[in-house]
Coordinates of C-alpha atoms in Angstrom, one line a residue:
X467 CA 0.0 0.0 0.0
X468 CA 0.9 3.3 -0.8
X469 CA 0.8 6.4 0.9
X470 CA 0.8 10.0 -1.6
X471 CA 2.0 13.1 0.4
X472 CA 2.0 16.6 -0.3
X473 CA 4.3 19.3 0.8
X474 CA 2.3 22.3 -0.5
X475 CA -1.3 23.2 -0.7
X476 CA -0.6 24.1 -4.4
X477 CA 0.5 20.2 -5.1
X478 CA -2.7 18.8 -3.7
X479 CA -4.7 21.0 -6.6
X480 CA -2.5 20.1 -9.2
X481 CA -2.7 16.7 -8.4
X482 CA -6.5 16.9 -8.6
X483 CA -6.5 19.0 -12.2
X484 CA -4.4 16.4 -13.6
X485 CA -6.6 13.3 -12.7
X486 CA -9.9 15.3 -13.5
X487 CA -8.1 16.0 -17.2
X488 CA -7.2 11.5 -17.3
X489 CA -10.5 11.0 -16.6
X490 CA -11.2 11.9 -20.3
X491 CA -8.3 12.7 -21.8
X492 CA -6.9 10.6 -24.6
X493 CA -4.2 8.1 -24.4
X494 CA -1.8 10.7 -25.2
X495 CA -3.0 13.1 -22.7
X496 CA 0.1 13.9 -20.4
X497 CA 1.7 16.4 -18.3
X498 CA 5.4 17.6 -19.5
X499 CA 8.0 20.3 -18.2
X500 CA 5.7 23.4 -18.4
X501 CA 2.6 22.7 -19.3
X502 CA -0.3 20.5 -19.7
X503 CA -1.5 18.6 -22.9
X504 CA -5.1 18.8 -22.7
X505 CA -7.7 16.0 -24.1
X506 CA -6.9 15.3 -28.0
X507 CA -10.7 14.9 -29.5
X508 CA -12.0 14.9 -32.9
X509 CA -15.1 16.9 -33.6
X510 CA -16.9 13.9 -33.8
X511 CA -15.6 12.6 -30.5
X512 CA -16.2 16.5 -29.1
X513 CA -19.5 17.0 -29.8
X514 CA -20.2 13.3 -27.7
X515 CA -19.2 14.9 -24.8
X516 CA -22.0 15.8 -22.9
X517 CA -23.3 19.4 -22.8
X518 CA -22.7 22.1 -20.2
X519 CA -19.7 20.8 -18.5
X520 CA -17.3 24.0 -19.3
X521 CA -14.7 21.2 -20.8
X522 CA -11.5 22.3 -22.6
X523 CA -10.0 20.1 -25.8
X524 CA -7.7 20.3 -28.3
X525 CA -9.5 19.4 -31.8
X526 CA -7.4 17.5 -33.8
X527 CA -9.0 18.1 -36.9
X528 CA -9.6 22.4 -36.5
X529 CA -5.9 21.9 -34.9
X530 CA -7.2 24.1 -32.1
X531 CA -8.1 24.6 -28.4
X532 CA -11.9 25.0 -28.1
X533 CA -13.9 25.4 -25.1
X534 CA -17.7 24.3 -24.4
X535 CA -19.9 27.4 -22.9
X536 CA -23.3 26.7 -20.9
X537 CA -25.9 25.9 -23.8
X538 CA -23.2 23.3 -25.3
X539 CA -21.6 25.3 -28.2
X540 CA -17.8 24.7 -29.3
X541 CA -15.3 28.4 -29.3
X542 CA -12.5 28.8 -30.5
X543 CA -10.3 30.0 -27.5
X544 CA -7.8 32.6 -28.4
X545 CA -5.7 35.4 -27.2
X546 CA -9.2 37.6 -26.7
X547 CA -13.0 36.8 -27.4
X548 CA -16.2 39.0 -26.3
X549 CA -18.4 36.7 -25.0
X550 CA -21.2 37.4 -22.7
X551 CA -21.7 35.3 -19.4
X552 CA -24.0 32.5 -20.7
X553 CA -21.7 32.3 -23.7
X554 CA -25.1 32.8 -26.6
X555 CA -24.0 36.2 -27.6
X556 CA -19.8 36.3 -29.0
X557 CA -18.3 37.6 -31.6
X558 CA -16.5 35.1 -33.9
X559 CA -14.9 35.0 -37.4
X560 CA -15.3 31.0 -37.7
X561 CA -18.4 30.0 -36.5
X562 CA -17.8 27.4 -38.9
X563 CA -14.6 25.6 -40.4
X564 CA -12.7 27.9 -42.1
X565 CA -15.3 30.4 -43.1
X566 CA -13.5 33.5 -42.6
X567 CA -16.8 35.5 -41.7
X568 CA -17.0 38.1 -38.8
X569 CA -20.5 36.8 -37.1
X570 CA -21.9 39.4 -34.2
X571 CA -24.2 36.5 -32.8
X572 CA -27.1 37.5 -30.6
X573 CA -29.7 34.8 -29.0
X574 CA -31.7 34.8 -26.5
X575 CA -33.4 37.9 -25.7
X576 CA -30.9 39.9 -25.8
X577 CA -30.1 42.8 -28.2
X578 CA -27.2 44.4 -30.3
X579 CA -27.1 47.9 -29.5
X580 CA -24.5 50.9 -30.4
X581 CA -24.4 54.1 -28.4
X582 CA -21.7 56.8 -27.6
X583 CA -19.3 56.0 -25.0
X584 CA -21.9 53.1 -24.1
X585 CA -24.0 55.3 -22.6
X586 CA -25.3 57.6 -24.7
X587 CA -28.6 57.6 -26.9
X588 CA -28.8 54.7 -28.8
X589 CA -27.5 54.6 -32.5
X590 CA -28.6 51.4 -33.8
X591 CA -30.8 48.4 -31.6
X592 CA -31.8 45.1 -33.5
X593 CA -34.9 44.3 -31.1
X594 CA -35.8 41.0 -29.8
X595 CA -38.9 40.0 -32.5
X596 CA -38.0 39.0 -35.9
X597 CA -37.0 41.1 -39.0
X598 CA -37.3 44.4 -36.8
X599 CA -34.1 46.8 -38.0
X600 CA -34.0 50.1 -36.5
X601 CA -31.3 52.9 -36.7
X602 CA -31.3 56.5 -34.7
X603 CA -32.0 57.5 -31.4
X604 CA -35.4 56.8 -29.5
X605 CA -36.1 54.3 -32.3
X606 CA -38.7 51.6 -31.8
X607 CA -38.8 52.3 -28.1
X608 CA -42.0 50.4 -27.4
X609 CA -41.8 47.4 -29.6
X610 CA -43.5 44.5 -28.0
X611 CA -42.5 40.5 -28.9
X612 CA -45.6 40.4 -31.6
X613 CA -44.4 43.7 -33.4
X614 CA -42.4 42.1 -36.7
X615 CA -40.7 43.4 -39.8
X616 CA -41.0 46.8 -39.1
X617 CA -38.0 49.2 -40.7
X618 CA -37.5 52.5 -38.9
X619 CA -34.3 55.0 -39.7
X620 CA -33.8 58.6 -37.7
X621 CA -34.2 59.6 -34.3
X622 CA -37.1 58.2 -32.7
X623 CA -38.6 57.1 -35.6
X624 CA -41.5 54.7 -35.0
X625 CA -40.7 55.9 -31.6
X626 CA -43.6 54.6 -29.9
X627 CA -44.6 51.7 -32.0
X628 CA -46.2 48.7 -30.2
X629 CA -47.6 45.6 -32.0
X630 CA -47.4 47.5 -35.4
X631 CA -46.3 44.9 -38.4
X632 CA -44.5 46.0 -41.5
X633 CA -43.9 49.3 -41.2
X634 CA -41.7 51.8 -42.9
X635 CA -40.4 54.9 -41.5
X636 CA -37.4 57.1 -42.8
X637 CA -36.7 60.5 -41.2
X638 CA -36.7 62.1 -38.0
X639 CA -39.8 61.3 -35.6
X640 CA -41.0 59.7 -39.1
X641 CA -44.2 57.9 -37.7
X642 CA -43.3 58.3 -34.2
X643 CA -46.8 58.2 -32.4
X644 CA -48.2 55.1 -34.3
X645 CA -48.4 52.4 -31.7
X646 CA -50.2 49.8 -33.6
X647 CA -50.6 50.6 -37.5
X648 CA -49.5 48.8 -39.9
X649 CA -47.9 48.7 -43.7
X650 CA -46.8 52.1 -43.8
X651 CA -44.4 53.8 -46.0
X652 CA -43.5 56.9 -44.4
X653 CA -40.2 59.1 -45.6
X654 CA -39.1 62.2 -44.5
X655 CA -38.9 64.5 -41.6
X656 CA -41.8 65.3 -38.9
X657 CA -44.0 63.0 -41.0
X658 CA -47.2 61.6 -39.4
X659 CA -46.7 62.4 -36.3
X660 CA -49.7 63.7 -34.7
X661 CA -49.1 63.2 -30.9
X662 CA -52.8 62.3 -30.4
X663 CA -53.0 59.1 -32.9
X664 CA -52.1 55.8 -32.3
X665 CA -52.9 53.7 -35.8
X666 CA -52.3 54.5 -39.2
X667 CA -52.7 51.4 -41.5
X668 CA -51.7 51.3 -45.4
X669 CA -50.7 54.6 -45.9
X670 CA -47.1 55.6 -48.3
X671 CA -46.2 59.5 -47.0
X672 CA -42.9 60.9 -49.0
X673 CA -42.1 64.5 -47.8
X674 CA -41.3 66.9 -45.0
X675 CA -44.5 68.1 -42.1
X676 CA -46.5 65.5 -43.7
X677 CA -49.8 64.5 -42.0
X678 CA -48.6 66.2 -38.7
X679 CA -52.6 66.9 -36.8
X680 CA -54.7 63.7 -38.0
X681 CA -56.2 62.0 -35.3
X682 CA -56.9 58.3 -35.9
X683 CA -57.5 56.7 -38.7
X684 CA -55.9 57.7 -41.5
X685 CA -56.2 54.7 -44.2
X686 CA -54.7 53.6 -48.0
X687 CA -53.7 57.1 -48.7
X688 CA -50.6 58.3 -50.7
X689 CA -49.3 61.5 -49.7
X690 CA -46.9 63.1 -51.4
X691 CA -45.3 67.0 -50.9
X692 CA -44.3 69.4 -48.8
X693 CA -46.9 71.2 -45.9
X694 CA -49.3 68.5 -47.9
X695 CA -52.5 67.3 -45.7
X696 CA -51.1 68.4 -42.7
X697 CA -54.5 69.0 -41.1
X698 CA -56.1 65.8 -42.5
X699 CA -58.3 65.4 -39.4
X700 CA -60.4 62.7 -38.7
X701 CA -61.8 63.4 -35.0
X702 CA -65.0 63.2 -34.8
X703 CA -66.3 62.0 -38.0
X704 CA -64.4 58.2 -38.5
X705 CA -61.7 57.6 -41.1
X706 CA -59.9 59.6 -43.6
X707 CA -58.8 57.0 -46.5
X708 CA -58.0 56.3 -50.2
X709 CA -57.0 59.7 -50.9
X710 CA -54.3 60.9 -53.1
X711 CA -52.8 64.0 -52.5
X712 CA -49.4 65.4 -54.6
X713 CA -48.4 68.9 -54.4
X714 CA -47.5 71.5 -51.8
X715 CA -50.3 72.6 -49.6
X716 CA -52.9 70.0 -51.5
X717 CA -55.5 69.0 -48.9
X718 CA -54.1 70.8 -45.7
X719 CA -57.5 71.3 -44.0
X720 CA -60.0 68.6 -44.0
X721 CA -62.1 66.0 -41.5
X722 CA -63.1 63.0 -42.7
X723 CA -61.6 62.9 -46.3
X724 CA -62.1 60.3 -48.3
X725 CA -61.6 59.0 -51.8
X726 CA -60.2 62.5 -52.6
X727 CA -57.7 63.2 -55.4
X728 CA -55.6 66.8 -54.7
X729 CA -52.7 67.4 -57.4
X730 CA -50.9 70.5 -57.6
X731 CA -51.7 73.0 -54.1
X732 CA -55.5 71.8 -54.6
X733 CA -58.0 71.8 -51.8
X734 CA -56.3 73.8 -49.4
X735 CA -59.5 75.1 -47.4
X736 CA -59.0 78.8 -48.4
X737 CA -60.1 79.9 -44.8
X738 CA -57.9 77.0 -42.9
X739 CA -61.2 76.0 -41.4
X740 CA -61.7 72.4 -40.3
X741 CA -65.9 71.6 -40.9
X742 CA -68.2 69.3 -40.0
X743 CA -70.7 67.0 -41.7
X744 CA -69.6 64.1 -44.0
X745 CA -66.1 65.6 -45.6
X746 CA -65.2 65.7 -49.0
X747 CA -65.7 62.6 -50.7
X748 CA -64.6 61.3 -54.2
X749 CA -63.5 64.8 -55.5
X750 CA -60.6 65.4 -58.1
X751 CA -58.6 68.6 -57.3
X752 CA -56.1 69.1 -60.0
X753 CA -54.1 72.2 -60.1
X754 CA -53.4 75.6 -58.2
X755 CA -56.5 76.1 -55.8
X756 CA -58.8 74.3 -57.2
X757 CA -61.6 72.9 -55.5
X758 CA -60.0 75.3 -52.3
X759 CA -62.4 75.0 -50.1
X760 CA -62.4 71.2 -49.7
X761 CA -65.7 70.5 -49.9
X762 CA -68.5 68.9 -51.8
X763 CA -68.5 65.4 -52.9
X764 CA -68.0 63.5 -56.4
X765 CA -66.6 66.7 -58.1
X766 CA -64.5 67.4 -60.7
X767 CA -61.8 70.5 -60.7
X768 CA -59.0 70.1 -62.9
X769 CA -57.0 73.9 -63.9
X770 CA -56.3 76.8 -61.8
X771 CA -58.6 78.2 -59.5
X772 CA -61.4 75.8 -60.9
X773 CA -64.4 75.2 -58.7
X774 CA -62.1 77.3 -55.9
X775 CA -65.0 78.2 -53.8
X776 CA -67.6 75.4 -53.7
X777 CA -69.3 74.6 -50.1
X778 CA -72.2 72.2 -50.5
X779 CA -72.1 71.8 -54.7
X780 CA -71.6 68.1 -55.7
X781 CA -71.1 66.3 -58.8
X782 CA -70.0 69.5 -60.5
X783 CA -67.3 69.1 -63.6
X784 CA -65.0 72.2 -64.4
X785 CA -61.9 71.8 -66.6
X786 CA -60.2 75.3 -67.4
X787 CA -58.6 77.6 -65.1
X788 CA -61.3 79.7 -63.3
X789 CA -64.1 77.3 -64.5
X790 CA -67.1 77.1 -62.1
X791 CA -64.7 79.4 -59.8
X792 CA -67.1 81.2 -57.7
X793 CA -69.9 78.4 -57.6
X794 CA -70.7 77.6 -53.9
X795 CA -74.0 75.5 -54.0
X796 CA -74.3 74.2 -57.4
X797 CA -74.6 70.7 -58.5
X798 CA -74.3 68.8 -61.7
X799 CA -73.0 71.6 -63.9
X800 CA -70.5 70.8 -66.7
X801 CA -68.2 73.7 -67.3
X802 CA -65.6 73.3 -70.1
X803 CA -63.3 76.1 -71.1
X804 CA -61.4 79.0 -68.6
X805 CA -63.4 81.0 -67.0
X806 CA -66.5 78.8 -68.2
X807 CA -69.6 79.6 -65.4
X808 CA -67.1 81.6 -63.8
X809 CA -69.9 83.4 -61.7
X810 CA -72.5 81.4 -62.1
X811 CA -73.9 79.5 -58.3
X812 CA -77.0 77.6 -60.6
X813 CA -76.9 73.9 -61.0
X814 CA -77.7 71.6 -64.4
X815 CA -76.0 74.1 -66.7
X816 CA -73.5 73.0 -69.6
X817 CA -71.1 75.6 -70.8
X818 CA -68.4 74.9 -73.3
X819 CA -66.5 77.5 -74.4
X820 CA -63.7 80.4 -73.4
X821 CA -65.9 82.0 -70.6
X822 CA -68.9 80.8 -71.9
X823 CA -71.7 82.1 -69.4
X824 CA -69.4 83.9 -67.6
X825 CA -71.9 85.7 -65.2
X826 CA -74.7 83.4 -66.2
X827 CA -76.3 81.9 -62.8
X828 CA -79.9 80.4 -64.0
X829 CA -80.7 76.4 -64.0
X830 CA -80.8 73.6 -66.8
X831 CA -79.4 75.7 -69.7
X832 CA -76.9 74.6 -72.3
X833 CA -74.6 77.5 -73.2
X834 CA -71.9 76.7 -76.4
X835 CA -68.9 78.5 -77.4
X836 CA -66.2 81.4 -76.9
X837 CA -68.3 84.0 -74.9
X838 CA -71.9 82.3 -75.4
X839 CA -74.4 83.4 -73.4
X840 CA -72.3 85.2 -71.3
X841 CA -75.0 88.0 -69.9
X842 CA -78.0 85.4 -70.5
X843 CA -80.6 85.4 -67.5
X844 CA -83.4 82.8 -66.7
X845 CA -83.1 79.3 -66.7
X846 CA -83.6 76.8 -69.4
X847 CA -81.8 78.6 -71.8
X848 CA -80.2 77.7 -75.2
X849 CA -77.4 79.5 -76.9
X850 CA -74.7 79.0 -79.3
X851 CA -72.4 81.7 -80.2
X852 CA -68.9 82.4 -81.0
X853 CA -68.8 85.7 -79.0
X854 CA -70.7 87.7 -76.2
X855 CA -72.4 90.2 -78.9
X856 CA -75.0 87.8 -80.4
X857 CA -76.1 84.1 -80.5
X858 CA -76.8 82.5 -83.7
X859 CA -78.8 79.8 -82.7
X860 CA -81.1 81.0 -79.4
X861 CA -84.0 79.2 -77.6
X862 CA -86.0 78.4 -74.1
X863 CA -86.4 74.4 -73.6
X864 CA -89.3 74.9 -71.0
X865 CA -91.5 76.7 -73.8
X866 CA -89.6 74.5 -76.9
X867 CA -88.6 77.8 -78.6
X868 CA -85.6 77.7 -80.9
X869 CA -84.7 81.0 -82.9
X870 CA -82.5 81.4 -85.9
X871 CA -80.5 84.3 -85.7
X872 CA -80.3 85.9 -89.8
X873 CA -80.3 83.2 -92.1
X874 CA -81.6 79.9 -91.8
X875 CA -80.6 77.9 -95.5
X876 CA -81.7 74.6 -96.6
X877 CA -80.3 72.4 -99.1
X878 CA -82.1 70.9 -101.5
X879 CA -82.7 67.4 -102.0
X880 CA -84.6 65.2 -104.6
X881 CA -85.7 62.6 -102.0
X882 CA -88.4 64.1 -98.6
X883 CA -86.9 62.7 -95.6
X884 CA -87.3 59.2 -94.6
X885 CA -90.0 58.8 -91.4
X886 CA -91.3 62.5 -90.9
X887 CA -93.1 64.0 -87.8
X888 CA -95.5 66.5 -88.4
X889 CA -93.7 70.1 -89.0
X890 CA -90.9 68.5 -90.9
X891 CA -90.0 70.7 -93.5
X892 CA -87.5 70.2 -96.5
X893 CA -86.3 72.1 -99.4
X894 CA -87.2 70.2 -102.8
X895 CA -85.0 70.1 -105.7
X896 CA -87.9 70.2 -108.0
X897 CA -88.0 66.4 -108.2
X898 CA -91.1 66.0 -106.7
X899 CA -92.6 69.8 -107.4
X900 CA -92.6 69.6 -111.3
X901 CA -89.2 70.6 -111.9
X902 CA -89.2 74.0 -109.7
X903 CA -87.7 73.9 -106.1
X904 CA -90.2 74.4 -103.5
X905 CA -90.4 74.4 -99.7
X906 CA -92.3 71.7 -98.2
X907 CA -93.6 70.8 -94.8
X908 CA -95.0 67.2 -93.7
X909 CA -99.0 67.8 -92.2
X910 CA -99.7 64.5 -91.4
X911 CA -100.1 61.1 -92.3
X912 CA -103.3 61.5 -93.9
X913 CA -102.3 64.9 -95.2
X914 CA -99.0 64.0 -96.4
X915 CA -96.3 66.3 -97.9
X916 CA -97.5 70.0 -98.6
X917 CA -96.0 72.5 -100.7
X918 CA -95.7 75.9 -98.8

């Protein structure tokens, strides 16, 4: 029997090192002058070893020293690593054989942040749920572990976004209140970021103080300009949605928009006054103040100025600059031409023509050409013209009045028209008058043809 003996404390723990290392060490595991040769493993013997035993090999094939951390992963172990305490979250340039790729590995729940001097505000954050990437201070501060794909870039962009899914946002405070919206494209500073909304879903924003009082709401819309829909309110009314609005100043003052199209600083709300009722619904605003006021529904604007002052009108059409400019309650007119109705506040007119009834304000008329019918009063008018001094063809549709202005000239023909009403009349060639041209009007169909 033999008796071991140690003269130092330090020879005891050596002792016990070196018979922990035999216990799985290879046959050519051994202790020489200076150092220790630790267990030579394959990877395939390595990864047999049981996990979460903090062993330390040398891999014969990766001819290196690897360690095991706590979850049962294999590091390399050389002259420096940054490694967190549980060993999921390292840095490493091999995380397999050979690959010669710098990995920043992060598992778990934690998070891969950048900030100044490691405490200032945060520069870049990839958040715990998936496909989140956000980049600026105050970014994403609120995500929770069901919020998903969203993109935000600039200081506290998306700032207070929740649960929202698959959002864009590009610029400073870029969609900062929305906490739960989702699938918007917002770019550029200050945009929708009305302190008292929470959800904006399918909307694509491109521009600078964008959206910035809304409320609620705000659906499908594209938004694009500078100081564009900035008052796009929706409080008390509901939703504000599938509008399209391009230009500066295009649709700043509105509740409850919808189905709007504002091109070109159109729709502004000349007074900056937000009103009540049902909003402006399905109107196309196309060009420098037209449809201004904002109202009205199912209208029509497209030129300068064009239907600037309508309140209550709907389903007016005005194409020309100035067209229909001062109408505030009239519906269904067509006005074609610049300045067409210009003054007129009636409703069922047509007017096609340079400032074709200009002034003109009566009901159901048809006005046609440059100037017609420009100082014409009454409704139910009819006049064609080619300026405001006279009309060549004239007449009243309530009292079935035509007049003729001058000449009225009828060209012969050998045959009388084909299926005649009574008061037809014709101009004969003679054919049917013994040779000498005659005017003839149809009685009836027991009268027939008559010579006049």
């Amino acid at each position: 029997m033999y008796t071991l003996k140690f003269c130092t404390p330090f020879q005891s723990i050596f002792f016990l090192l070196l018979i922990s290392c035999a216990l799985v060490a290879q046959p050519d595991t051994k202790v020489v002058p200076g150092g220790l040769i630790l267990p030579r493993l394959t990877t395939l013997q390595r990864n047999a070893l049981p996990a979460g035993q903090g062993q330390t090999i040398y891999n014969t094939d990766q001819k290196s020293i690897q360690y095991q951390d706590a979850m049962g992963g294999w590091h390399n172990l050389t002259n420096a690593s940054i490694v967190d305490l549980d060993g999921d979250t390292y840095v490493t340039s091999e995380l397999l054989p050979d690959e010669d790729v710098v990995r920043l590995v992060v598992s778990g729940t934690d998070a891969l942040t950048l900030s100044k001097n490691g405490q200032g505000l945060l520069a870049y954050k990839t958040g715990t749920q998936n496909g989140n990437i956000l980049l600026g201070a105050g970014v994403g501060g609120a995500l929770s572990p069901v919020a998903t794909d969203n993109i935000a870039i600039g200081d506290e962009s998306s700032r207070d976004i929740s649960t929202g899914l698959e959002n864009i946002s590009l610029g400073t405070e870029a969609l900062a209140s929305n906490t739960v919206g989702e699938k918007n494209i917002v770019i550029g500073h200050h945009s929708m970021t009305d302190y008292n909304s929470t959800f904006y879903n399918e909307n694509i924003v491109i521009g600078h103080h964008l959206v910035e009082n809304t409320g609620d709401g705000l659906l499908k819309n594209v938004i694009i300009g500078h100081n564009v829909a900035t008052n796009l309110s929706t409080s008390p009314f509901g939703l504000a949605d599938r509008n399209v609005i391009i230009g500066e100043g295009s649709l700043k003052n509105a509740v409850n928009a919808r189905q709007n199209v504002a091109i070109g600083g159109s729709m502004q709300d000349v007074n900056g006054t937000l009103f009540g009722g049902s909003g402006p619904l399905g109107n196309i605003g196309i060009g420098a103040y037209a449809l201004n006021a904002g109202k009205g529904q199912y209208n029509i604007a497209i030129g300068g100025n064009a239907l600037q002052l309508n309140e209550s009108g709907n389903g007016n059409v005005a194409i020309g600059g100035e067209a229909l400019q001062v109408n505030l309650a009239g519906v269904q007119n067509t006005a074609i031409g610049s300045g067409a109705l210009n003054q007129g506040s009636g409703s069922y007119n047509v007017a096609i023509g340079f400032s074709t009834g200009l002034s003109y304000s009566g009901n159901n008329s048809v006005l046609i050409g440059r100037e017609a019918g420009s100082s014409a009063v009454g409704d139910n008018v009819l006049h064609i013209a080619n300026n405001a001094s006279r009309s060549l063809i004239s007449g009243k549709f309530d009292s079935d009045e035509v007049t003729i202005d001058n000449v009225v000239k009828l060209i012969p023909r050998t045959t009388p028209p084909s299926n005649p009403v009574s008061g037809t009349i014709y101009m004969d060639d003679g054919s049917n008058t013994g040779g000498t041209p005659t005017l003839r009007v149809y009685i009836n169909g027991s009268v027939g043809w008559k010579n006049l």
